[in-house]
């Protein structure tokens, strides 16, 4: 099983600042990585797939990068609606696995 | 607009069974793989099971393998998950999710709102 490790567990950021979230895979997943955002009481929402392709309707302030085992989700200028939990997910092999999540909170 | 509506959750005793359903609309259901993902209270996301668009491919997490069955009825646009021998650790919100294509693009571009399963004595 490919283990996905996200860091930090919690990120405190002021509105308007940049947030950088990390995701590491225990073995190479090439570019088969997705990012999701989840707000309290809501279902997850797809942000990024293919490590760097924004999903339909996702603002340009969200960007993904990386390949192999190291990935980054960057939110260039945090808006109030961006405070949430973010998960990465690999889909290169079964079982599909998620990272433990990074909570982005208001500083 | 894609809509996914889960149902079938509830309170069940350990050892019991449950059948979850997901009613899909707004897209050609048979053309897309579908997946169940669960989330225990206060915890992260856990993939449970996936099925290809024609139902020919099915995968399960080890945590439910052997006591669960994923299925789909493409004529009724419905996805199902039968879970038997339920354990307290199966307590979670169960989401159904739509994948990008009939098979192979195993990320989840649309999600339902989830149905809560509580396993307790």
PDB file of C-alpha atoms in Angstrom:
ATOM      1  CA  UNK A   1       0.000   0.000   0.000  1.00  0.00           C
ATOM      2  CA  UNK A   2       1.229   3.483  -0.903  1.00  0.00           C
ATOM      3  CA  UNK A   3       1.243   5.664   2.200  1.00  0.00           C
ATOM      4  CA  UNK A   4       0.518   9.351   1.701  1.00  0.00           C
ATOM      5  CA  UNK A   5       1.894  11.738   4.329  1.00  0.00           C
ATOM      6  CA  UNK A   6       0.748  15.331   4.501  1.00  0.00           C
ATOM      7  CA  UNK A   7       2.474  18.164   6.324  1.00  0.00           C
ATOM      8  CA  UNK A   8       1.960  20.174   8.332  1.00  0.00           C
ATOM      9  CA  UNK A   9      -1.102  18.800  10.091  1.00  0.00           C
ATOM     10  CA  UNK A  10      -2.253  22.359  10.762  1.00  0.00           C
ATOM     11  CA  UNK A  11      -1.234  25.533   8.970  1.00  0.00           C
ATOM     12  CA  UNK A  12      -2.082  28.938  10.424  1.00  0.00           C
ATOM     13  CA  UNK A  13      -2.221  31.629   7.765  1.00  0.00           C
ATOM     14  CA  UNK A  14      -3.525  35.181   7.598  1.00  0.00           C
ATOM     15  CA  UNK A  15      -5.994  36.112   4.851  1.00  0.00           C
ATOM     16  CA  UNK A  16      -4.149  37.304   1.771  1.00  0.00           C
ATOM     17  CA  UNK A  17      -1.036  35.303   2.553  1.00  0.00           C
ATOM     18  CA  UNK A  18       0.314  32.327   0.628  1.00  0.00           C
ATOM     19  CA  UNK A  19      -0.218  28.801   1.907  1.00  0.00           C
ATOM     20  CA  UNK A  20       2.010  25.887   0.923  1.00  0.00           C
ATOM     21  CA  UNK A  21       0.843  22.357   1.705  1.00  0.00           C
ATOM     22  CA  UNK A  22       2.981  19.262   1.222  1.00  0.00           C
ATOM     23  CA  UNK A  23       2.161  15.675   0.365  1.00  0.00           C
ATOM     24  CA  UNK A  24       4.690  12.874   0.228  1.00  0.00           C
ATOM     25  CA  UNK A  25       4.173   9.373  -1.192  1.00  0.00           C
ATOM     26  CA  UNK A  26       5.964   6.323   0.185  1.00  0.00           C
ATOM     27  CA  UNK A  27       6.838   5.338  -3.391  1.00  0.00           C
ATOM     28  CA  UNK A  28       6.616   7.040  -6.731  1.00  0.00           C
ATOM     29  CA  UNK A  29       3.110   7.806  -7.970  1.00  0.00           C
ATOM     30  CA  UNK A  30       4.323   9.680 -11.054  1.00  0.00           C
ATOM     31  CA  UNK A  31       1.746  12.461 -11.542  1.00  0.00           C
ATOM     32  CA  UNK A  32      -1.283  10.462 -10.483  1.00  0.00           C
ATOM     33  CA  UNK A  33      -2.173  12.697  -7.570  1.00  0.00           C
ATOM     34  CA  UNK A  34      -5.291  14.651  -6.715  1.00  0.00           C
ATOM     35  CA  UNK A  35      -6.063  17.315  -4.120  1.00  0.00           C
ATOM     36  CA  UNK A  36      -9.407  17.889  -2.396  1.00  0.00           C
ATOM     37  CA  UNK A  37     -10.806  20.575  -0.147  1.00  0.00           C
ATOM     38  CA  UNK A  38     -13.282  19.787   2.613  1.00  0.00           C
ATOM     39  CA  UNK A  39     -15.162  22.276   4.746  1.00  0.00           C
ATOM     40  CA  UNK A  40     -16.919  21.304   7.996  1.00  0.00           C
ATOM     41  CA  UNK A  41     -20.129  19.392   7.377  1.00  0.00           C
ATOM     42  CA  UNK A  42     -19.561  19.258   3.625  1.00  0.00           C
ATOM     43  CA  UNK A  43     -18.405  16.672   1.138  1.00  0.00           C
ATOM     44  CA  UNK A  44     -14.902  16.978  -0.296  1.00  0.00           C
ATOM     45  CA  UNK A  45     -14.433  18.983  -3.478  1.00  0.00           C
ATOM     46  CA  UNK A  46     -11.912  18.174  -6.194  1.00  0.00           C
ATOM     47  CA  UNK A  47      -9.305  20.896  -6.671  1.00  0.00           C
ATOM     48  CA  UNK A  48      -6.452  19.361  -8.656  1.00  0.00           C
ATOM     49  CA  UNK A  49      -5.819  16.149 -10.585  1.00  0.00           C
ATOM     50  CA  UNK A  50      -2.806  14.933 -12.509  1.00  0.00           C
ATOM     51  CA  UNK A  51      -0.748  16.716  -9.825  1.00  0.00           C
ATOM     52  CA  UNK A  52      -1.174  20.105 -11.498  1.00  0.00           C
ATOM     53  CA  UNK A  53      -4.417  20.346 -13.503  1.00  0.00           C
ATOM     54  CA  UNK A  54      -7.102  22.463 -11.902  1.00  0.00           C
ATOM     55  CA  UNK A  55     -10.571  20.972 -11.889  1.00  0.00           C
ATOM     56  CA  UNK A  56     -13.438  22.798 -13.528  1.00  0.00           C
ATOM     57  CA  UNK A  57     -14.352  25.993 -11.724  1.00  0.00           C
ATOM     58  CA  UNK A  58     -11.376  26.047  -9.381  1.00  0.00           C
ATOM     59  CA  UNK A  59      -9.848  29.517  -8.996  1.00  0.00           C
ATOM     60  CA  UNK A  60      -6.387  30.158 -10.378  1.00  0.00           C
ATOM     61  CA  UNK A  61      -5.039  30.921  -6.885  1.00  0.00           C
ATOM     62  CA  UNK A  62      -4.929  27.139  -6.373  1.00  0.00           C
ATOM     63  CA  UNK A  63      -1.976  25.435  -8.007  1.00  0.00           C
ATOM     64  CA  UNK A  64      -0.434  22.008  -7.725  1.00  0.00           C
ATOM     65  CA  UNK A  65       3.083  20.876  -8.495  1.00  0.00           C
ATOM     66  CA  UNK A  66       5.400  17.918  -8.094  1.00  0.00           C
ATOM     67  CA  UNK A  67       5.833  14.399  -9.362  1.00  0.00           C
ATOM     68  CA  UNK A  68       7.184  11.107  -8.112  1.00  0.00           C
ATOM     69  CA  UNK A  69       7.010  11.277  -4.330  1.00  0.00           C
ATOM     70  CA  UNK A  70       6.881  15.003  -3.488  1.00  0.00           C
ATOM     71  CA  UNK A  71       3.880  17.215  -4.168  1.00  0.00           C
ATOM     72  CA  UNK A  72       2.772  20.695  -3.223  1.00  0.00           C
ATOM     73  CA  UNK A  73      -0.535  22.509  -3.184  1.00  0.00           C
ATOM     74  CA  UNK A  74      -0.146  26.274  -3.146  1.00  0.00           C
ATOM     75  CA  UNK A  75      -2.882  28.778  -2.438  1.00  0.00           C
ATOM     76  CA  UNK A  76      -1.419  32.054  -3.597  1.00  0.00           C
ATOM     77  CA  UNK A  77      -3.559  34.476  -1.594  1.00  0.00           C
ATOM     78  CA  UNK A  78      -5.859  32.947   0.972  1.00  0.00           C
ATOM     79  CA  UNK A  79      -9.475  34.008   0.892  1.00  0.00           C
ATOM     80  CA  UNK A  80     -11.892  33.508   3.771  1.00  0.00           C
ATOM     81  CA  UNK A  81     -13.576  30.621   1.940  1.00  0.00           C
ATOM     82  CA  UNK A  82     -10.271  28.735   1.644  1.00  0.00           C
ATOM     83  CA  UNK A  83      -9.995  27.888   5.326  1.00  0.00           C
ATOM     84  CA  UNK A  84     -10.668  24.176   5.294  1.00  0.00           C
ATOM     85  CA  UNK A  85      -9.005  20.763   5.388  1.00  0.00           C
ATOM     86  CA  UNK A  86      -7.067  19.646   2.326  1.00  0.00           C
ATOM     87  CA  UNK A  87      -6.377  16.042   1.331  1.00  0.00           C
ATOM     88  CA  UNK A  88      -4.103  14.526  -1.277  1.00  0.00           C
ATOM     89  CA  UNK A  89      -4.909  11.185  -2.920  1.00  0.00           C
ATOM     90  CA  UNK A  90      -2.844   8.893  -5.109  1.00  0.00           C
ATOM     91  CA  UNK A  91      -4.427   6.873  -7.885  1.00  0.00           C
ATOM     92  CA  UNK A  92      -1.448   5.091  -9.361  1.00  0.00           C
ATOM     93  CA  UNK A  93      -2.144   1.799  -7.584  1.00  0.00           C
ATOM     94  CA  UNK A  94      -4.707  -0.073  -5.539  1.00  0.00           C
ATOM     95  CA  UNK A  95      -5.693   0.504  -2.844  1.00  0.00           C
ATOM     96  CA  UNK A  96      -6.315   4.148  -3.564  1.00  0.00           C
ATOM     97  CA  UNK A  97      -4.998   6.098  -0.583  1.00  0.00           C
ATOM     98  CA  UNK A  98      -5.458   9.528   0.928  1.00  0.00           C
ATOM     99  CA  UNK A  99      -3.150  11.590   3.060  1.00  0.00           C
ATOM    100  CA  UNK A 100      -4.202  12.425   6.595  1.00  0.00           C
ATOM    101  CA  UNK A 101      -5.078  15.998   5.711  1.00  0.00           C
ATOM    102  CA  UNK A 102      -3.820  19.504   6.403  1.00  0.00           C
ATOM    103  CA  UNK A 103      -6.107  21.904   8.197  1.00  0.00           C
ATOM    104  CA  UNK A 104      -5.656  25.502   7.046  1.00  0.00           C
ATOM    105  CA  UNK A 105      -6.840  27.807   9.796  1.00  0.00           C
ATOM    106  CA  UNK A 106      -7.020  31.548  10.263  1.00  0.00           C
ATOM    107  CA  UNK A 107      -3.990  33.037  12.001  1.00  0.00           C
TER     108      UNK A 107
ATOM    109  CA  UNK B   1     -25.752  19.305 -13.167  1.00  0.00           C
ATOM    110  CA  UNK B   2     -24.281  16.189 -11.596  1.00  0.00           C
ATOM    111  CA  UNK B   3     -26.196  15.040  -8.531  1.00  0.00           C
ATOM    112  CA  UNK B   4     -25.403  12.136  -6.259  1.00  0.00           C
ATOM    113  CA  UNK B   5     -27.785  11.284  -3.441  1.00  0.00           C
ATOM    114  CA  UNK B   6     -26.838   8.618  -0.925  1.00  0.00           C
ATOM    115  CA  UNK B   7     -29.294   6.744   1.237  1.00  0.00           C
ATOM    116  CA  UNK B   8     -29.469   3.664   3.419  1.00  0.00           C
ATOM    117  CA  UNK B   9     -27.397   4.770   6.367  1.00  0.00           C
ATOM    118  CA  UNK B  10     -28.560   4.364   9.918  1.00  0.00           C
ATOM    119  CA  UNK B  11     -27.944   2.719  13.247  1.00  0.00           C
ATOM    120  CA  UNK B  12     -27.011  -0.968  13.226  1.00  0.00           C
ATOM    121  CA  UNK B  13     -25.647  -3.393  15.776  1.00  0.00           C
ATOM    122  CA  UNK B  14     -22.262  -5.084  15.351  1.00  0.00           C
ATOM    123  CA  UNK B  15     -22.570  -8.104  13.109  1.00  0.00           C
ATOM    124  CA  UNK B  16     -25.461  -6.615  11.206  1.00  0.00           C
ATOM    125  CA  UNK B  17     -25.753  -5.672   7.546  1.00  0.00           C
ATOM    126  CA  UNK B  18     -26.549  -2.559   5.598  1.00  0.00           C
ATOM    127  CA  UNK B  19     -27.116  -1.695   1.965  1.00  0.00           C
ATOM    128  CA  UNK B  20     -26.171   1.793   0.886  1.00  0.00           C
ATOM    129  CA  UNK B  21     -27.477   3.315  -2.318  1.00  0.00           C
ATOM    130  CA  UNK B  22     -26.496   6.297  -4.420  1.00  0.00           C
ATOM    131  CA  UNK B  23     -28.920   7.759  -6.933  1.00  0.00           C
ATOM    132  CA  UNK B  24     -27.135   9.534  -9.758  1.00  0.00           C
ATOM    133  CA  UNK B  25     -28.440  12.125 -12.191  1.00  0.00           C
ATOM    134  CA  UNK B  26     -27.179  14.787 -14.549  1.00  0.00           C
ATOM    135  CA  UNK B  27     -24.759  12.575 -16.493  1.00  0.00           C
ATOM    136  CA  UNK B  28     -24.588   9.337 -18.473  1.00  0.00           C
ATOM    137  CA  UNK B  29     -24.198   7.036 -15.489  1.00  0.00           C
ATOM    138  CA  UNK B  30     -22.933   3.980 -17.388  1.00  0.00           C
ATOM    139  CA  UNK B  31     -20.017   5.954 -18.828  1.00  0.00           C
ATOM    140  CA  UNK B  32     -18.347   6.610 -15.504  1.00  0.00           C
ATOM    141  CA  UNK B  33     -16.669   4.565 -12.811  1.00  0.00           C
ATOM    142  CA  UNK B  34     -18.035   5.116  -9.336  1.00  0.00           C
ATOM    143  CA  UNK B  35     -16.514   4.859  -5.890  1.00  0.00           C
ATOM    144  CA  UNK B  36     -17.427   4.746  -2.210  1.00  0.00           C
ATOM    145  CA  UNK B  37     -15.274   6.739   0.216  1.00  0.00           C
ATOM    146  CA  UNK B  38     -15.888   6.881   3.935  1.00  0.00           C
ATOM    147  CA  UNK B  39     -14.945   9.206   6.762  1.00  0.00           C
ATOM    148  CA  UNK B  40     -15.051   8.184  10.406  1.00  0.00           C
ATOM    149  CA  UNK B  41     -16.125  10.924  12.820  1.00  0.00           C
ATOM    150  CA  UNK B  42     -13.363  13.511  13.120  1.00  0.00           C
ATOM    151  CA  UNK B  43     -11.043  11.499  10.873  1.00  0.00           C
ATOM    152  CA  UNK B  44      -9.724  11.618   7.330  1.00  0.00           C
ATOM    153  CA  UNK B  45     -10.949  10.098   4.097  1.00  0.00           C
ATOM    154  CA  UNK B  46     -10.715   6.369   3.412  1.00  0.00           C
ATOM    155  CA  UNK B  47     -11.324   4.780   0.015  1.00  0.00           C
ATOM    156  CA  UNK B  48     -13.692   1.792   0.308  1.00  0.00           C
ATOM    157  CA  UNK B  49     -14.550   0.388  -3.122  1.00  0.00           C
ATOM    158  CA  UNK B  50     -14.685   1.247  -6.815  1.00  0.00           C
ATOM    159  CA  UNK B  51     -16.552  -0.158  -9.803  1.00  0.00           C
ATOM    160  CA  UNK B  52     -16.055   0.475 -13.502  1.00  0.00           C
ATOM    161  CA  UNK B  53     -18.723   1.924 -15.750  1.00  0.00           C
ATOM    162  CA  UNK B  54     -19.902  -1.458 -17.035  1.00  0.00           C
ATOM    163  CA  UNK B  55     -19.465  -3.143 -13.661  1.00  0.00           C
ATOM    164  CA  UNK B  56     -16.747  -5.461 -14.944  1.00  0.00           C
ATOM    165  CA  UNK B  57     -14.009  -4.206 -12.629  1.00  0.00           C
ATOM    166  CA  UNK B  58     -14.388  -4.007  -8.873  1.00  0.00           C
ATOM    167  CA  UNK B  59     -11.845  -3.209  -6.170  1.00  0.00           C
ATOM    168  CA  UNK B  60     -12.145  -3.213  -2.402  1.00  0.00           C
ATOM    169  CA  UNK B  61     -10.157  -1.910   0.523  1.00  0.00           C
ATOM    170  CA  UNK B  62      -8.776  -4.639   2.758  1.00  0.00           C
ATOM    171  CA  UNK B  63     -10.887  -3.234   5.596  1.00  0.00           C
ATOM    172  CA  UNK B  64     -14.113  -4.341   3.851  1.00  0.00           C
ATOM    173  CA  UNK B  65     -12.924  -7.077   1.474  1.00  0.00           C
ATOM    174  CA  UNK B  66     -14.790 -10.318   1.858  1.00  0.00           C
ATOM    175  CA  UNK B  67     -17.755  -8.792   3.659  1.00  0.00           C
ATOM    176  CA  UNK B  68     -18.871  -6.150   1.183  1.00  0.00           C
ATOM    177  CA  UNK B  69     -20.118  -5.997  -2.377  1.00  0.00           C
ATOM    178  CA  UNK B  70     -20.264  -3.027  -4.706  1.00  0.00           C
ATOM    179  CA  UNK B  71     -22.735  -3.088  -7.564  1.00  0.00           C
ATOM    180  CA  UNK B  72     -24.473  -0.814 -10.005  1.00  0.00           C
ATOM    181  CA  UNK B  73     -27.682  -0.776 -11.989  1.00  0.00           C
ATOM    182  CA  UNK B  74     -27.025   1.293 -15.081  1.00  0.00           C
ATOM    183  CA  UNK B  75     -30.680   1.116 -16.121  1.00  0.00           C
ATOM    184  CA  UNK B  76     -31.678   2.771 -12.835  1.00  0.00           C
ATOM    185  CA  UNK B  77     -28.616   5.041 -12.471  1.00  0.00           C
ATOM    186  CA  UNK B  78     -27.956   3.587  -9.049  1.00  0.00           C
ATOM    187  CA  UNK B  79     -24.796   2.586  -7.218  1.00  0.00           C
ATOM    188  CA  UNK B  80     -24.958   0.266  -4.212  1.00  0.00           C
ATOM    189  CA  UNK B  81     -22.711  -0.994  -1.441  1.00  0.00           C
ATOM    190  CA  UNK B  82     -23.692  -3.976   0.681  1.00  0.00           C
ATOM    191  CA  UNK B  83     -21.692  -4.340   3.881  1.00  0.00           C
ATOM    192  CA  UNK B  84     -22.075  -7.402   6.085  1.00  0.00           C
ATOM    193  CA  UNK B  85     -20.640  -8.337   9.473  1.00  0.00           C
ATOM    194  CA  UNK B  86     -20.521  -4.684  10.426  1.00  0.00           C
ATOM    195  CA  UNK B  87     -17.968  -3.597  13.020  1.00  0.00           C
ATOM    196  CA  UNK B  88     -17.807  -0.546  15.224  1.00  0.00           C
ATOM    197  CA  UNK B  89     -14.903   0.680  13.106  1.00  0.00           C
ATOM    198  CA  UNK B  90     -17.229   0.840  10.099  1.00  0.00           C
ATOM    199  CA  UNK B  91     -18.947   3.814  11.712  1.00  0.00           C
ATOM    200  CA  UNK B  92     -18.520   6.660   9.231  1.00  0.00           C
ATOM    201  CA  UNK B  93     -20.128   8.934   6.726  1.00  0.00           C
ATOM    202  CA  UNK B  94     -20.175   7.081   3.418  1.00  0.00           C
ATOM    203  CA  UNK B  95     -19.828   9.171   0.277  1.00  0.00           C
ATOM    204  CA  UNK B  96     -20.406   8.062  -3.270  1.00  0.00           C
ATOM    205  CA  UNK B  97     -18.214   9.751  -5.817  1.00  0.00           C
ATOM    206  CA  UNK B  98     -18.104   9.969  -9.589  1.00  0.00           C
ATOM    207  CA  UNK B  99     -14.841   9.355 -11.397  1.00  0.00           C
ATOM    208  CA  UNK B 100     -13.568  11.069 -14.518  1.00  0.00           C
ATOM    209  CA  UNK B 101     -14.106   8.235 -16.999  1.00  0.00           C
ATOM    210  CA  UNK B 102     -15.381   4.696 -17.360  1.00  0.00           C
ATOM    211  CA  UNK B 103     -12.169   3.331 -15.783  1.00  0.00           C
ATOM    212  CA  UNK B 104      -8.607   4.281 -15.032  1.00  0.00           C
ATOM    213  CA  UNK B 105      -8.946   7.921 -13.991  1.00  0.00           C
ATOM    214  CA  UNK B 106      -9.448   7.119 -10.356  1.00  0.00           C
ATOM    215  CA  UNK B 107      -9.935  10.566  -8.931  1.00  0.00           C
ATOM    216  CA  UNK B 108     -13.262  11.895  -7.804  1.00  0.00           C
ATOM    217  CA  UNK B 109     -14.729  14.868  -9.614  1.00  0.00           C
ATOM    218  CA  UNK B 110     -18.130  14.878  -7.925  1.00  0.00           C
ATOM    219  CA  UNK B 111     -19.314  13.763  -4.507  1.00  0.00           C
ATOM    220  CA  UNK B 112     -22.623  13.179  -2.813  1.00  0.00           C
ATOM    221  CA  UNK B 113     -23.422  14.646   0.582  1.00  0.00           C
ATOM    222  CA  UNK B 114     -22.938  11.331   2.344  1.00  0.00           C
ATOM    223  CA  UNK B 115     -24.962   8.980   4.506  1.00  0.00           C
ATOM    224  CA  UNK B 116     -24.048   8.238   8.112  1.00  0.00           C
ATOM    225  CA  UNK B 117     -23.612   4.649   9.260  1.00  0.00           C
ATOM    226  CA  UNK B 118     -23.382   4.092  13.013  1.00  0.00           C
ATOM    227  CA  UNK B 119     -22.423   0.653  14.280  1.00  0.00           C
ATOM    228  CA  UNK B 120     -22.956   0.282  17.996  1.00  0.00           C
ATOM    229  CA  UNK B 121     -24.449  -2.026  20.550  1.00  0.00           C
TER     230      UNK B 121
END
